[in-house]
Amino acid sequence: MNAALLNAALTAAERGWPVIPLHPGTKRAAGHPERSCLTTGRCAGGHVTPEQRATTDPDLIRTAWTARPYNVGIATGPAGLIVVDLDPLKPEEPIGAPDGATSLQALCERAGQALPATYRVRTARGGEHLYFAAPAGMRLKCSVDRLGRHIDTRGWGGYVVAPGSTTPDGPYELVDPAPVAELPAWLAALLTEPTTSAPAPRIVAVRDGTRAARVALDRECDVVRAVKEGGPTGRNVTLHRSACKVARFVAWGHIPRHVVEEAIQAAGESTGLSPAECRTTVRSAMDWIIAHATPRREAG
């Protein structure tokens, strides 16, 4: 085990990616956290973060990884990397909710862009890490759900678990050894857009479709606007559930899809969710329901 993990650490370092030891079998950085730092020893001048401790020195790496079977972390900022982390769904999330891969696909479709082939790693829980070279002159930090539901990014201030590491959920495995591609400019732009919340958009009265569809859409928009918290019963889950309920009327041809998407999108944004997150969630719900909706039985 030590030999395999040592090799993983040295392989990353040879690529110019500074590494840090992670507690064996975990994703947690070895060493003490800042909250318990005694500011002594190497921290005498202030707490030294995992990112600051990351190294490509093969002698230091051999010393650490021959002592214990540490998992391997790659400090993404010093490595000049932006890693797009696509998370799988959590067990408590509703069926049909978008996972990271689905959210990224929807994001690419809306932007009319395709991602280049790049170095990819399968994570222990079945997600993916997509490695990109950070744009020159840009210091991109980590983000959570900024690009869409279950899409995180790791840059300055963060790290990723390197392939060859293993946790109780499973191994981290290299699935595509392609050269690391440059981060596409359109993704970089999304990661540098201002994040200040815009004023809640005005909800325009809906005049299309049957009366039942209009009533359902108005009701579900009210449900979405009433929720201000996150979590398993919070804003994003409520947005997805309400979009699913109204999507069946779209599937039945009783109301245009764009009318539903615009109204539900506006309701979601009024709760403080980002436009990108709302678009991804609404689109995923609509696509799934329209593809699987049972035809409506007409009275007669």
Short mmCIF file of C-alpha atoms in Angstrom, two decimals:
data_model
loop_
_atom_site.label_atom_id
_atom_site.label_comp_id
_atom_site.label_asym_id
_atom_site.label_seq_id
_atom_site.Cartn_x
_atom_site.Cartn_y
_atom_site.Cartn_z
CA MET A 1 0.00 0.00 0.00
CA ASN A 2 2.75 2.47 0.93
CA ALA A 3 4.58 1.78 -2.33
CA ALA A 4 1.48 2.37 -4.47
CA LEU A 5 0.59 5.57 -2.67
CA LEU A 6 4.19 6.77 -2.76
CA ASN A 7 4.18 6.18 -6.50
CA ALA A 8 0.93 8.14 -6.84
CA ALA A 9 2.43 11.06 -4.91
CA LEU A 10 5.66 11.02 -6.94
CA THR A 11 3.75 10.77 -10.22
CA ALA A 12 1.72 13.87 -9.36
CA ALA A 13 4.85 15.74 -8.26
CA GLU A 14 6.62 14.85 -11.51
CA ARG A 15 3.82 16.66 -13.35
CA GLY A 16 4.53 19.75 -11.28
CA TRP A 17 1.54 19.23 -9.01
CA PRO A 18 2.44 19.87 -5.34
CA VAL A 19 1.04 17.16 -3.07
CA ILE A 20 0.00 16.91 0.57
CA PRO A 21 -0.52 13.82 2.72
CA LEU A 22 -4.12 12.97 3.58
CA HIS A 23 -4.97 10.83 6.59
CA PRO A 24 -4.88 7.16 5.53
CA GLY A 25 -8.17 6.08 3.98
CA THR A 26 -9.71 9.57 4.15
CA LYS A 27 -9.96 12.88 2.28
CA ARG A 28 -8.79 14.92 5.30
CA ALA A 29 -5.43 16.66 5.18
CA ALA A 30 -2.92 15.31 7.67
CA GLY A 31 -1.70 17.68 10.36
CA HIS A 32 -3.63 19.92 12.71
CA PRO A 33 -6.44 22.29 11.67
CA GLU A 34 -6.11 26.03 12.13
CA ARG A 35 -8.57 26.06 15.04
CA SER A 36 -6.18 23.92 17.14
CA CYS A 37 -2.91 25.46 15.93
CA LEU A 38 -0.47 26.24 18.78
CA THR A 39 1.63 28.52 16.51
CA THR A 40 4.77 26.60 17.38
CA GLY A 41 7.31 24.72 15.27
CA ARG A 42 6.67 25.24 11.57
CA CYS A 43 3.61 27.33 12.51
CA ALA A 44 5.62 29.73 14.70
CA GLY A 45 4.93 32.53 12.25
CA GLY A 46 1.26 31.63 11.88
CA HIS A 47 -0.72 28.56 10.91
CA VAL A 48 0.68 26.82 7.85
CA THR A 49 -2.16 25.58 5.66
CA PRO A 50 -2.14 22.32 3.70
CA GLU A 51 -1.81 24.38 0.52
CA GLN A 52 1.32 26.04 1.91
CA ARG A 53 2.76 22.67 2.95
CA ALA A 54 2.26 21.09 -0.48
CA THR A 55 5.49 20.02 -2.13
CA THR A 56 7.00 18.49 -5.25
CA ASP A 57 10.26 17.62 -3.45
CA PRO A 58 10.76 13.87 -4.01
CA ASP A 59 12.87 13.49 -0.85
CA LEU A 60 10.17 15.02 1.36
CA ILE A 61 7.55 12.92 -0.38
CA ARG A 62 9.50 9.69 0.15
CA THR A 63 10.01 10.53 3.82
CA ALA A 64 6.28 11.09 4.39
CA TRP A 65 4.85 8.24 2.34
CA THR A 66 7.28 5.59 3.53
CA ALA A 67 6.29 6.43 7.11
CA ARG A 68 2.52 5.96 6.68
CA PRO A 69 0.11 4.95 3.90
CA TYR A 70 -1.18 8.47 3.40
CA ASN A 71 -3.72 9.16 0.69
CA VAL A 72 -2.53 11.80 -1.77
CA GLY A 73 -3.92 15.30 -2.11
CA ILE A 74 -3.06 17.68 -4.97
CA ALA A 75 -2.99 21.38 -4.05
CA THR A 76 -4.86 22.71 -7.10
CA GLY A 77 -3.91 26.38 -6.84
CA PRO A 78 -0.12 25.92 -6.68
CA ALA A 79 -0.45 23.18 -9.32
CA GLY A 80 -1.95 25.69 -11.76
CA LEU A 81 -5.11 23.61 -11.97
CA ILE A 82 -8.84 24.16 -11.93
CA VAL A 83 -10.57 20.85 -11.24
CA VAL A 84 -14.27 20.59 -12.03
CA ASP A 85 -15.80 18.23 -9.47
CA LEU A 86 -18.97 16.49 -10.66
CA ASP A 87 -20.76 15.00 -7.69
CA PRO A 88 -23.28 12.13 -7.84
CA LEU A 89 -26.70 12.41 -6.25
CA LYS A 90 -27.06 11.90 -2.53
CA PRO A 91 -29.34 9.07 -1.33
CA GLU A 92 -31.91 11.49 0.09
CA GLU A 93 -32.34 13.45 -3.15
CA PRO A 94 -35.41 12.91 -5.35
CA ILE A 95 -35.34 10.62 -8.36
CA GLY A 96 -34.71 12.64 -11.50
CA ALA A 97 -32.79 15.41 -9.75
CA PRO A 98 -29.68 16.45 -11.72
CA ASP A 99 -26.30 15.07 -10.71
CA GLY A 100 -23.10 16.90 -11.54
CA ALA A 101 -22.62 15.28 -14.95
CA THR A 102 -26.20 16.09 -15.97
CA SER A 103 -25.87 19.67 -14.77
CA LEU A 104 -22.63 20.12 -16.72
CA GLN A 105 -24.17 18.69 -19.88
CA ALA A 106 -27.09 21.10 -19.58
CA LEU A 107 -24.68 23.98 -18.99
CA CYS A 108 -22.72 23.10 -22.14
CA GLU A 109 -25.92 22.83 -24.20
CA ARG A 110 -27.15 26.23 -23.05
CA ALA A 111 -23.79 27.79 -23.83
CA GLY A 112 -23.57 26.02 -27.19
CA GLN A 113 -20.12 24.78 -26.20
CA ALA A 114 -18.35 21.44 -25.86
CA LEU A 115 -15.64 20.58 -23.37
CA PRO A 116 -12.25 19.45 -24.67
CA ALA A 117 -10.85 16.05 -23.83
CA THR A 118 -8.81 16.30 -20.65
CA TYR A 119 -7.37 14.35 -17.74
CA ARG A 120 -10.24 12.71 -15.83
CA VAL A 121 -10.47 10.85 -12.54
CA ARG A 122 -13.40 8.79 -11.24
CA THR A 123 -14.06 9.60 -7.59
CA ALA A 124 -14.79 7.12 -4.82
CA ARG A 125 -18.56 7.76 -4.90
CA GLY A 126 -18.87 7.56 -8.69
CA GLY A 127 -18.44 11.22 -9.59
CA GLU A 128 -15.71 12.70 -11.76
CA HIS A 129 -12.84 15.17 -11.50
CA LEU A 130 -12.07 17.02 -14.74
CA TYR A 131 -8.61 18.60 -14.65
CA PHE A 132 -8.00 21.88 -16.51
CA ALA A 133 -5.04 24.23 -16.65
CA ALA A 134 -5.93 27.52 -14.97
CA PRO A 135 -5.89 30.57 -17.27
CA ALA A 136 -2.65 32.53 -17.15
CA GLY A 137 -2.80 35.54 -14.87
CA MET A 138 -6.03 34.41 -13.15
CA ARG A 139 -6.21 33.26 -9.54
CA LEU A 140 -9.47 31.32 -9.48
CA LYS A 141 -10.65 30.13 -6.08
CA CYS A 142 -12.84 27.17 -5.19
CA SER A 143 -16.58 27.30 -5.84
CA VAL A 144 -19.62 25.29 -4.77
CA ASP A 145 -22.62 24.88 -7.12
CA ARG A 146 -21.67 28.09 -8.94
CA LEU A 147 -21.73 26.42 -12.35
CA GLY A 148 -24.77 24.31 -11.50
CA ARG A 149 -26.22 21.78 -9.13
CA HIS A 150 -23.55 19.34 -7.86
CA ILE A 151 -20.75 21.07 -9.79
CA ASP A 152 -17.93 22.31 -7.57
CA THR A 153 -14.54 23.61 -8.63
CA ARG A 154 -11.19 23.39 -6.88
CA GLY A 155 -8.56 26.08 -7.38
CA TRP A 156 -6.70 28.29 -4.93
CA GLY A 157 -7.51 27.41 -1.34
CA GLY A 158 -8.40 23.81 -2.09
CA TYR A 159 -7.15 20.39 -3.10
CA VAL A 160 -8.40 17.21 -4.74
CA VAL A 161 -7.77 13.57 -3.89
CA ALA A 162 -5.33 12.12 -6.42
CA PRO A 163 -5.88 8.87 -8.32
CA GLY A 164 -4.40 5.92 -6.49
CA SER A 165 -5.97 7.00 -3.19
CA THR A 166 -8.74 4.97 -1.56
CA THR A 167 -11.49 5.78 0.95
CA PRO A 168 -14.22 3.57 2.47
CA ASP A 169 -16.44 4.61 -0.49
CA GLY A 170 -13.94 3.21 -2.98
CA PRO A 171 -10.85 4.15 -5.01
CA TYR A 172 -9.99 7.26 -6.99
CA GLU A 173 -9.15 5.98 -10.45
CA LEU A 174 -7.65 7.60 -13.54
CA VAL A 175 -10.13 7.03 -16.39
CA ASP A 176 -8.65 9.30 -19.07
CA PRO A 177 -4.91 10.09 -19.10
CA ALA A 178 -5.36 12.75 -21.81
CA PRO A 179 -3.18 15.85 -21.52
CA VAL A 180 -4.64 18.50 -19.22
CA ALA A 181 -6.59 20.94 -21.42
CA GLU A 182 -6.81 24.69 -20.91
CA LEU A 183 -9.89 25.78 -19.00
CA PRO A 184 -12.32 26.96 -21.70
CA ALA A 185 -12.70 30.75 -21.71
CA TRP A 186 -16.47 30.54 -21.38
CA LEU A 187 -16.16 28.49 -18.19
CA ALA A 188 -13.55 30.88 -16.82
CA ALA A 189 -15.94 33.74 -17.49
CA LEU A 190 -18.70 32.02 -15.53
CA LEU A 191 -16.32 31.52 -12.61
CA THR A 192 -15.35 35.19 -12.54
CA GLU A 193 -18.80 36.77 -12.97
CA PRO A 194 -19.94 38.93 -10.03
CA THR A 195 -22.01 36.91 -7.57
CA THR A 196 -24.05 39.75 -6.09
CA SER A 197 -27.73 38.95 -6.04
CA ALA A 198 -29.86 40.80 -8.56
CA PRO A 199 -33.24 42.25 -7.53
CA ALA A 200 -36.01 39.68 -7.54
CA PRO A 201 -37.42 39.57 -11.07
CA ARG A 202 -41.00 40.59 -11.70
CA ILE A 203 -43.23 37.59 -12.35
CA VAL A 204 -45.23 38.14 -15.51
CA ALA A 205 -48.76 36.79 -15.55
CA VAL A 206 -49.07 33.68 -17.68
CA ARG A 207 -51.72 33.75 -20.39
CA ASP A 208 -50.93 30.62 -22.39
CA GLY A 209 -52.29 27.11 -22.14
CA THR A 210 -55.38 25.68 -20.52
CA ARG A 211 -56.86 27.05 -17.34
CA ALA A 212 -55.71 24.02 -15.32
CA ALA A 213 -52.13 24.50 -16.52
CA ARG A 214 -52.18 28.20 -15.65
CA VAL A 215 -53.56 27.51 -12.20
CA ALA A 216 -50.94 24.81 -11.57
CA LEU A 217 -48.10 27.05 -12.74
CA ASP A 218 -49.23 29.98 -10.61
CA ARG A 219 -49.61 27.71 -7.58
CA GLU A 220 -46.17 26.13 -7.96
CA CYS A 221 -44.51 29.52 -8.50
CA ASP A 222 -46.05 30.61 -5.19
CA VAL A 223 -44.69 27.45 -3.53
CA VAL A 224 -41.18 28.11 -4.84
CA ARG A 225 -41.18 31.79 -3.84
CA ALA A 226 -42.25 30.92 -0.29
CA VAL A 227 -39.11 28.84 0.41
CA LYS A 228 -35.98 30.72 1.46
CA GLU A 229 -33.82 28.00 3.05
CA GLY A 230 -31.59 25.27 1.67
CA GLY A 231 -31.35 21.60 2.63
CA PRO A 232 -33.37 18.51 1.69
CA THR A 233 -36.70 20.43 1.82
CA GLY A 234 -35.24 23.76 0.75
CA ARG A 235 -35.08 25.96 -2.31
CA ASN A 236 -33.47 23.76 -4.94
CA VAL A 237 -35.40 20.62 -4.03
CA THR A 238 -38.66 22.60 -3.97
CA LEU A 239 -37.82 24.18 -7.33
CA HIS A 240 -37.20 20.75 -8.86
CA ARG A 241 -40.39 19.29 -7.39
CA SER A 242 -42.57 22.18 -8.56
CA ALA A 243 -41.06 22.13 -12.05
CA CYS A 244 -41.84 18.41 -12.27
CA LYS A 245 -45.46 19.02 -11.31
CA VAL A 246 -46.02 21.61 -14.02
CA ALA A 247 -43.93 19.80 -16.64
CA ARG A 248 -46.67 17.21 -17.10
CA PHE A 249 -48.92 19.95 -18.56
CA VAL A 250 -46.15 20.70 -21.06
CA ALA A 251 -45.96 17.00 -21.92
CA TRP A 252 -49.73 17.00 -22.51
CA GLY A 253 -49.48 20.02 -24.81
CA HIS A 254 -51.53 22.29 -22.54
CA ILE A 255 -48.94 25.01 -22.07
CA PRO A 256 -45.73 25.96 -23.92
CA ARG A 257 -42.49 24.82 -22.33
CA HIS A 258 -40.84 28.24 -22.52
CA VAL A 259 -43.71 29.79 -20.56
CA VAL A 260 -43.27 27.32 -17.71
CA GLU A 261 -39.48 27.58 -17.72
CA GLU A 262 -39.49 31.40 -17.62
CA ALA A 263 -42.03 31.58 -14.78
CA ILE A 264 -40.44 28.84 -12.63
CA GLN A 265 -36.97 30.27 -13.33
CA ALA A 266 -38.05 33.71 -12.13
CA ALA A 267 -39.64 32.24 -9.01
CA GLY A 268 -36.46 30.33 -8.22
CA GLU A 269 -34.24 33.38 -8.68
CA SER A 270 -36.49 35.38 -6.34
CA THR A 271 -35.45 33.03 -3.50
CA GLY A 272 -31.77 33.85 -3.98
CA LEU A 273 -30.77 30.86 -6.11
CA SER A 274 -28.36 31.73 -8.93
CA PRO A 275 -29.71 31.91 -12.50
CA ALA A 276 -27.38 29.07 -13.53
CA GLU A 277 -28.57 26.77 -10.73
CA CYS A 278 -32.23 27.55 -11.52
CA ARG A 279 -31.77 26.87 -15.24
CA THR A 280 -30.05 23.56 -14.59
CA THR A 281 -32.64 22.35 -12.09
CA VAL A 282 -35.67 23.43 -14.12
CA ARG A 283 -34.32 22.02 -17.37
CA SER A 284 -33.45 18.68 -15.79
CA ALA A 285 -36.94 18.37 -14.28
CA MET A 286 -38.65 19.31 -17.54
CA ASP A 287 -36.56 16.93 -19.64
CA TRP A 288 -37.19 13.98 -17.33
CA ILE A 289 -40.95 14.48 -16.94
CA ILE A 290 -41.56 15.17 -20.62
CA ALA A 291 -39.66 12.00 -21.52
CA HIS A 292 -41.52 9.84 -19.00
CA ALA A 293 -44.96 11.45 -18.61
CA THR A 294 -47.96 9.14 -18.89
CA PRO A 295 -50.41 10.30 -21.59
CA ARG A 296 -53.43 11.98 -20.05
CA ARG A 297 -56.73 10.13 -20.30
CA GLU A 298 -59.51 12.27 -21.71
CA ALA A 299 -62.97 12.04 -20.18
CA GLY A 300 -65.55 10.45 -22.39
#
